[in-house]
Tab-separated table of C-alpha atoms in Angstrom:
chain	number	residue	atom	x	y	z
W	1	MET	CA	17.864	79.414	30.438
W	2	ALA	CA	20.010	82.251	29.906
W	3	SER	CA	18.569	85.187	31.756
W	4	ALA	CA	19.879	89.028	31.876
W	5	GLY	CA	21.656	88.167	34.600
W	6	GLY	CA	23.642	85.389	32.134
W	7	TYR	CA	22.706	81.760	33.933
W	8	THR	CA	20.097	80.457	36.675
W	9	GLN	CA	21.731	78.624	39.644
W	10	ASP	CA	20.523	74.674	39.677
W	11	LEU	CA	18.541	74.275	42.618
W	12	PRO	CA	16.583	71.179	44.114
W	13	PRO	CA	13.189	71.024	43.766
W	14	GLN	CA	10.331	72.842	45.324
W	15	GLY	CA	9.788	71.387	48.739
W	16	GLY	CA	13.322	69.927	48.598
W	17	TYR	CA	14.373	66.017	48.136
W	18	GLY	CA	12.582	63.229	49.198
W	19	PRO	CA	13.706	60.534	51.799
W	20	ILE	CA	16.612	57.968	50.296
W	21	ASP	CA	15.265	54.967	49.499
W	22	TRP	CA	17.342	52.217	51.230
W	23	ALA	CA	15.339	49.585	52.632
W	24	LYS	CA	15.773	45.891	51.197
W	25	ARG	CA	12.603	45.308	48.954
W	26	ILE	CA	12.108	41.616	48.531
W	27	PRO	CA	9.693	40.244	45.465
W	28	LYS	CA	6.538	38.924	46.478
W	29	ARG	CA	6.901	35.137	46.130
W	30	LEU	CA	4.221	32.686	44.960
W	31	ASN	CA	3.357	29.580	47.104
W	32	GLY	CA	4.962	26.481	46.565
W	33	TYR	CA	1.431	24.763	46.241
W	34	ALA	CA	-0.039	27.115	43.759
W	35	VAL	CA	3.300	26.483	41.588
W	36	PHE	CA	2.553	23.075	41.474
W	37	GLY	CA	-1.269	23.545	41.120
W	38	GLY	CA	-0.791	26.026	38.126
W	39	PHE	CA	1.611	23.374	36.251
W	40	ILE	CA	-0.890	20.524	36.737
W	41	ALA	CA	-3.600	22.878	35.306
W	42	VAL	CA	-1.658	23.862	32.437
W	43	THR	CA	-0.529	20.167	31.804
W	44	ALA	CA	-3.527	18.799	32.228
W	45	ALA	CA	-5.221	21.037	29.813
W	46	SER	CA	-2.588	20.836	27.251
W	47	TRP	CA	-2.772	17.008	27.506
W	48	THR	CA	-6.522	17.313	27.027
W	49	ILE	CA	-5.935	19.441	23.546
W	50	PHE	CA	-3.470	17.188	22.296
W	51	ILE	CA	-5.412	14.029	22.727
W	52	HIS	CA	-8.467	15.585	21.327
W	53	ARG	CA	-6.410	16.937	18.376
W	54	ARG	CA	-4.583	13.697	17.853
W	55	ARG	CA	-7.721	11.795	17.689
W	56	ILE	CA	-9.094	14.226	14.944
W	57	GLU	CA	-5.677	13.566	13.210
W	58	LYS	CA	-5.833	9.972	13.412
W	59	ARG	CA	-9.139	10.175	11.845
W	60	HIS	CA	-8.254	11.988	8.897
W	61	GLU	CA	-5.304	9.597	8.050
W	62	LEU	CA	-7.709	6.457	8.585
W	63	GLU	CA	-9.964	7.980	5.902
W	64	VAL	CA	-7.042	8.467	3.738
W	65	ASN	CA	-5.783	4.797	4.505
W	66	ASP	CA	-9.163	3.480	3.581
W	67	ALA	CA	-9.504	5.290	0.166
W	68	ARG	CA	-5.785	3.657	-0.751
W	69	ILE	CA	-7.222	0.380	0.322
W	70	ALA	CA	-10.436	0.894	-1.559
W	71	VAL	CA	-8.862	1.629	-4.994
W	72	PHE	CA	-6.129	-0.926	-4.500
W	73	PRO	CA	-7.613	-3.795	-6.512
W	74	LEU	CA	-8.212	-1.634	-9.596
W	75	TYR	CA	-4.615	-0.554	-9.791
W	76	GLU	CA	-3.682	-4.246	-9.110
W	77	ALA	CA	-5.768	-5.809	-11.448
W	78	GLU	CA	-4.523	-3.545	-14.260
W	79	ARG	CA	-0.896	-4.009	-13.298
W	80	HIS	CA	-1.523	-7.750	-13.671
W	81	ARG	CA	-2.760	-7.416	-16.940
W	82	MET	CA	0.341	-5.174	-17.842
W	83	LEU	CA	2.765	-7.649	-16.433
W	84	LEU	CA	1.037	-10.840	-18.361
W	85	ARG	CA	1.490	-8.533	-21.431
W	86	LEU	CA	5.470	-8.199	-21.042
W	87	HIS	CA	5.889	-11.980	-19.992
W	88	ARG	CA	4.182	-13.060	-23.157
W	89	GLN	CA	5.917	-10.461	-25.249
W	90	ASN	CA	8.853	-11.902	-23.936
W	91	ARG	CA	8.600	-15.077	-24.610
W	92	ASP	CA	7.625	-14.361	-28.539
W	93	GLU	CA	10.754	-12.429	-28.642
W	94	GLU	CA	12.777	-15.051	-27.277
W	95	ARG	CA	10.998	-17.407	-29.591
W	96	GLU	CA	11.552	-14.758	-32.814
W	97	LEU	CA	15.233	-14.616	-31.514
W	98	MET	CA	16.477	-18.249	-31.020
W	99	LYS	CA	14.669	-19.789	-34.321
W	100	ASN	CA	18.232	-20.116	-35.638
W	101	VAL	CA	19.889	-21.635	-32.950
W	102	PRO	CA	19.788	-25.662	-33.009
W	103	GLY	CA	18.608	-27.632	-30.123
W	104	TRP	CA	16.849	-24.320	-28.292
W	105	GLU	CA	13.710	-24.943	-26.850
W	106	LEU	CA	11.815	-22.042	-25.071
W	107	GLY	CA	11.946	-21.906	-21.721
W	108	THR	CA	14.557	-24.159	-21.257
W	109	PHE	CA	18.368	-24.142	-21.701
W	110	TYR	CA	18.967	-26.435	-24.321
W	111	GLY	CA	16.296	-28.832	-23.218
W	112	GLU	CA	17.424	-28.224	-19.450
W	113	PRO	CA	14.855	-26.684	-17.584
W	114	VAL	CA	15.656	-23.302	-15.511
W	115	TYR	CA	13.454	-23.207	-13.073
W	116	HIS	CA	11.759	-26.208	-10.630
W	117	ASN	CA	8.191	-25.768	-11.580
W	118	LEU	CA	6.671	-29.041	-11.378
W	119	ARG	CA	3.020	-27.949	-10.237
W	120	ASP	CA	2.226	-25.172	-12.934
W	121	ARG	CA	3.278	-22.081	-10.466
W	122	PHE	CA	3.556	-18.558	-11.325
W	123	HIS	CA	7.171	-17.605	-11.965
W	124	HIS	CA	7.634	-14.526	-10.121
W	125	VAL	CA	10.750	-13.023	-11.939
W	126	THR	CA	13.601	-10.890	-11.499
W	127	LEU	CA	13.197	-7.161	-13.001
W	128	GLU	CA	16.806	-8.031	-15.252
W	129	GLU	CA	14.728	-11.067	-16.474
W	130	LEU	CA	11.494	-9.258	-17.121
W	131	TYR	CA	13.514	-6.372	-18.885
W	132	ALA	CA	15.794	-8.539	-20.735
W	133	HIS	CA	15.123	-7.696	-23.864
W	134	SER	CA	14.717	-3.886	-23.342
W	135	LYS	CA	17.136	-1.530	-22.968
W	136	TRP	CA	18.955	-1.230	-20.082
W	137	TYR	CA	17.891	2.192	-18.678
W	138	ASP	CA	14.072	1.068	-19.198
W	139	MET	CA	14.564	-1.367	-16.507
W	140	TYR	CA	16.121	1.288	-14.032
W	141	THR	CA	13.793	3.805	-15.260
W	142	LYS	CA	11.101	1.344	-13.852
W	143	ALA	CA	12.920	0.394	-10.621
W	144	PHE	CA	13.264	3.775	-9.797
W	145	GLU	CA	10.499	5.699	-10.901
W	146	LYS	CA	8.887	6.392	-7.710
W	147	LEU	CA	12.207	8.246	-6.707
W	148	GLU	CA	11.097	11.151	-8.898
W	149	HIS	CA	7.742	11.697	-7.456
R	1	MET	CA	13.447	-17.741	-20.461
R	2	PRO	CA	10.594	-18.989	-17.677
R	3	TRP	CA	7.661	-19.993	-20.134
R	4	LYS	CA	7.927	-23.146	-22.145
R	5	GLU	CA	5.857	-23.338	-25.138
R	6	THR	CA	3.290	-25.548	-23.243
R	7	ASP	CA	2.823	-23.180	-20.555
R	8	TYR	CA	-0.200	-21.410	-20.331
R	9	LEU	CA	-0.293	-17.408	-20.907
R	10	PRO	CA	-3.208	-15.634	-21.621
R	11	SER	CA	-3.025	-13.957	-25.367
R	12	TYR	CA	-2.966	-10.107	-26.298
R	13	GLU	CA	-6.747	-10.402	-26.772
R	14	GLU	CA	-7.553	-11.976	-23.257
R	15	LEU	CA	-5.527	-8.977	-21.545
R	16	THR	CA	-7.000	-6.369	-23.802
R	17	VAL	CA	-9.750	-4.683	-21.879
R	18	PRO	CA	-10.787	-0.725	-22.177
R	19	GLU	CA	-8.727	0.574	-18.638
R	20	LEU	CA	-9.574	3.437	-16.571
R	21	THR	CA	-7.258	6.437	-17.627
R	22	MET	CA	-7.541	8.522	-14.686
R	23	THR	CA	-5.326	10.635	-12.249
R	24	THR	CA	-4.915	9.478	-8.966
R	25	PRO	CA	-6.785	12.790	-7.111
R	26	VAL	CA	-9.634	11.502	-9.412
R	27	MET	CA	-9.239	8.362	-7.964
R	28	ARG	CA	-9.019	9.428	-4.676
R	29	ALA	CA	-11.835	11.472	-4.879
R	30	GLY	CA	-14.400	8.465	-5.647
R	31	ALA	CA	-12.399	5.818	-3.761
R	32	LEU	CA	-14.475	5.390	-1.127
R	33	HIS	CA	-17.831	5.082	-2.958
R	34	PHE	CA	-16.233	2.666	-5.132
R	35	GLY	CA	-15.048	0.448	-2.597
R	36	LYS	CA	-18.427	0.351	-1.240
R	37	TYR	CA	-19.817	0.032	-4.799
R	38	CYS	CA	-17.825	-2.659	-5.977
R	39	ASP	CA	-17.107	-4.304	-2.849
R	40	ASN	CA	-17.818	-7.791	-3.800
R	41	GLN	CA	-15.997	-7.947	-7.079
R	42	CYS	CA	-12.895	-6.268	-5.046
R	43	LYS	CA	-12.937	-8.617	-2.435
R	44	GLU	CA	-13.387	-11.749	-4.791
R	45	PHE	CA	-10.149	-10.606	-7.050
R	46	MET	CA	-7.821	-9.992	-3.835
R	47	LEU	CA	-9.258	-13.033	-2.348
R	48	CYS	CA	-8.366	-15.397	-5.453
R	49	TYR	CA	-4.633	-13.712	-5.779
R	50	GLN	CA	-4.035	-14.430	-2.450
R	51	GLU	CA	-5.195	-18.064	-2.609
R	52	THR	CA	-3.369	-18.788	-6.004
R	53	LEU	CA	-0.695	-16.029	-6.505
R	54	ASP	CA	-0.745	-16.406	-10.011
R	55	PRO	CA	-1.941	-13.439	-11.930
R	56	ARG	CA	-3.403	-15.820	-14.575
R	57	LYS	CA	-5.681	-17.619	-12.527
R	58	CYS	CA	-7.754	-14.515	-11.693
R	59	LEU	CA	-7.944	-12.570	-15.163
R	60	ASN	CA	-11.451	-13.015	-14.784
R	61	GLU	CA	-12.119	-11.474	-11.396
R	62	GLY	CA	-9.898	-8.697	-12.269
R	63	LYS	CA	-11.656	-7.655	-15.918
R	64	GLU	CA	-14.660	-7.674	-13.745
R	65	VAL	CA	-13.180	-5.379	-10.878
R	66	THR	CA	-12.433	-3.026	-14.054
R	67	ARG	CA	-16.056	-3.270	-15.344
R	68	CYS	CA	-17.280	-2.299	-12.403
R	69	GLY	CA	-15.266	0.400	-11.940
R	70	PHE	CA	-16.352	2.032	-15.184
R	71	GLU	CA	-19.894	1.009	-13.512
R	72	PHE	CA	-19.357	3.373	-10.885
R	73	PHE	CA	-17.391	6.742	-12.471
R	74	GLY	CA	-20.209	6.588	-15.391
R	75	LYS	CA	-22.889	6.726	-12.744
R	76	VAL	CA	-20.925	9.577	-11.066
R	77	LYS	CA	-19.926	11.310	-14.663
R	78	LYS	CA	-24.089	10.849	-15.261
R	79	HIS	CA	-25.415	12.146	-11.980
R	80	CYS	CA	-23.161	14.060	-9.952
R	81	ALA	CA	-20.344	15.466	-12.570
R	82	ASP	CA	-20.085	18.974	-11.008
R	83	GLU	CA	-19.709	18.040	-7.610
R	84	PHE	CA	-17.314	15.443	-7.910
R	85	MET	CA	-14.992	17.450	-10.361
R	86	LYS	CA	-14.991	20.303	-7.613
R	87	PHE	CA	-13.646	17.841	-5.064
R	88	HIS	CA	-11.113	16.093	-6.653
R	89	GLU	CA	-9.764	19.389	-8.003
R	90	CYS	CA	-9.562	20.238	-4.247
R	91	ILE	CA	-7.860	17.182	-3.440
R	92	ASP	CA	-5.748	18.126	-6.455
R	93	PHE	CA	-4.800	21.515	-5.486
R	94	SER	CA	-4.887	21.259	-1.617
R	95	SER	CA	-1.976	19.270	-0.262
R	96	ARG	CA	0.928	17.625	-1.307
R	97	ASP	CA	0.075	13.946	-0.445
R	98	LEU	CA	-3.757	14.169	-1.574
R	99	ILE	CA	-5.536	13.859	1.744
R	100	PHE	CA	-9.170	14.741	2.534
R	101	LYS	CA	-8.928	17.415	5.180
R	102	PRO	CA	-8.862	20.348	3.582
R	103	CYS	CA	-11.829	18.962	1.419
R	104	LYS	CA	-14.385	18.200	3.863
R	105	LYS	CA	-16.784	21.027	2.610
R	106	GLN	CA	-16.593	19.590	-1.070
R	107	GLN	CA	-16.710	15.982	0.572
R	108	LYS	CA	-20.136	16.704	2.290
R	109	ILE	CA	-21.686	18.014	-0.786
R	110	PHE	CA	-20.218	15.140	-3.004
R	111	ASP	CA	-21.267	12.553	-0.701
R	112	ASP	CA	-25.195	14.037	-0.096
R	113	CYS	CA	-25.221	13.944	-3.924
R	114	MET	CA	-24.217	10.565	-4.503
R	115	GLN	CA	-26.676	9.138	-1.367
R	116	GLU	CA	-29.527	11.306	-3.083
R	117	LYS	CA	-29.226	10.423	-6.867
R	118	VAL	CA	-27.020	7.057	-6.896
R	119	GLY	CA	-28.044	5.651	-3.415
R	120	ILE	CA	-24.467	5.018	-2.583
R	121	GLU	CA	-23.981	5.877	1.074
R	122	ARG	CA	-20.346	6.572	2.383
R	123	PRO	CA	-19.006	3.934	4.251
R	124	PRO	CA	-17.913	4.925	7.945
R	125	VAL	CA	-14.223	5.755	8.473
R	126	GLY	CA	-12.237	3.034	9.171
R	127	TYR	CA	-14.204	0.466	6.827
R	128	PHE	CA	-11.705	-0.864	4.483
R	129	SER	CA	-9.259	-0.661	7.092
R	130	LEU	CA	-10.502	-3.127	9.014
R	131	THR	CA	-10.875	-6.954	8.069
R	132	ARG	CA	-13.666	-7.634	5.902
R	133	VAL	CA	-14.900	-11.204	5.646
R	134	HIS	CA	-15.979	-12.988	2.201
R	135	HIS	CA	-18.674	-15.388	1.164
R	136	THR	CA	-17.689	-16.785	-2.422
R	137	GLU	CA	-19.050	-19.701	-4.345
R	138	ARG	CA	-15.514	-19.992	-6.309
R	139	PRO	CA	-13.995	-23.568	-5.340
R	140	LYS	CA	-10.950	-23.362	-3.383
R	141	HIS	CA	-7.821	-23.390	-5.674
R	142	THR	CA	-5.465	-26.196	-5.139
R	143	LEU	CA	-1.966	-27.302	-6.887
R	144	PRO	CA	-2.770	-30.236	-8.977
R	145	GLU	CA	-0.871	-33.344	-7.287
R	146	ILE	CA	2.197	-34.608	-8.240
R	147	PRO	CA	3.967	-38.205	-7.109
R	148	LEU	CA	6.502	-38.015	-4.592
R	149	PRO	CA	9.478	-40.149	-5.020
R	150	ASP	CA	9.069	-43.634	-2.930
R	151	PRO	CA	10.361	-43.002	0.654
R	152	ILE	CA	13.646	-43.593	2.105
R	153	PRO	CA	14.234	-47.136	4.016
R	154	ASP	CA	14.980	-46.983	7.335
R	155	PRO	CA	18.316	-47.251	8.684
R	156	PRO	CA	19.205	-50.600	10.283
R	157	SER	CA	19.279	-50.926	13.985
R	158	VAL	CA	22.492	-50.415	15.844
R	159	GLU	CA	21.451	-51.601	19.237
R	160	GLY	CA	23.490	-53.912	21.175
R	161	ARG	CA	26.537	-53.319	18.124
R	162	ILE	CA	28.665	-50.547	19.718
R	163	PRO	CA	30.163	-51.761	22.611
R	164	LYS	CA	30.354	-49.694	25.974
R	165	HIS	CA	33.702	-47.847	27.385
R	166	LYS	CA	34.967	-49.729	30.338
R	167	HIS	CA	35.287	-46.191	32.104
R	168	TRP	CA	31.693	-44.787	30.752
R	169	PRO	CA	30.229	-42.472	33.268
R	170	LYS	CA	27.071	-44.047	35.101
R	171	HIS	CA	25.502	-40.885	36.170
R	172	GLY	CA	24.995	-37.489	34.593
R	173	LEU	CA	24.672	-36.451	31.007
R	174	LEU	CA	26.771	-38.705	28.979
R	175	SER	CA	25.533	-41.962	31.128
């Protein structure tokens, strides 16, 4: 702040400078037992909360699993009917397709059975056979349908 | 090509029954009560298929399951339509994998309604995940007997017909 004289002298503060801070200062350390004790306390609390939460989450998952199992017979019954309808359509289609071929019998290759089935079991056939009379991409649409959800 | 003309396949008339046309959230919302209400039919059907592995032989059981489903959801629609609507909409719009967790409030309301008006109590958590024993009057399924070919005659005895080597070891593995 310039006065009439032009400048003011830079001087020490009122009462002089304080003593020089030269002593070594070591920060106060925690006791080792206290560190261990703190660690165990925090870990125990975390585990308690985690196990409690995990039990609740598992309960929710179990309930959803219950619901899936409960409606499964409904889906399964409808799926069986669709499957049998497809089998029947295939047989009708084959009868219509091969009616002009001499010596052709249904379910056989010119009279020779394709499957070994002496005890009237159900044929769980491959997708290629199920969709033999469809467009080829119908089969892939069906096979990879779940990838689109 | 698997089916001969003589093999039994049910006709289209047998296979045509009214089907439940509902989406997954709706099924999920009513699943627990449905499982309790149609417990016997579901167990009968699943046992039948597990025994026979043949969809043709479990058609009537499957139809019974679907009929029971119609009966159950008809009751829900008649008595608890609003509560059920709120519950399944919550399930539909709350999560990606249609879990019950964000919809506990709506579920509680729906449970109370079902217990009060229809009389179905929601089974405890884990009821369907446990193994359940089913008693049925249906005779156990067995495959038809087929005649087996005659057994092959035993081979002739070789005792004493094979000469032993002069230096065959007396002891050990080959003795």
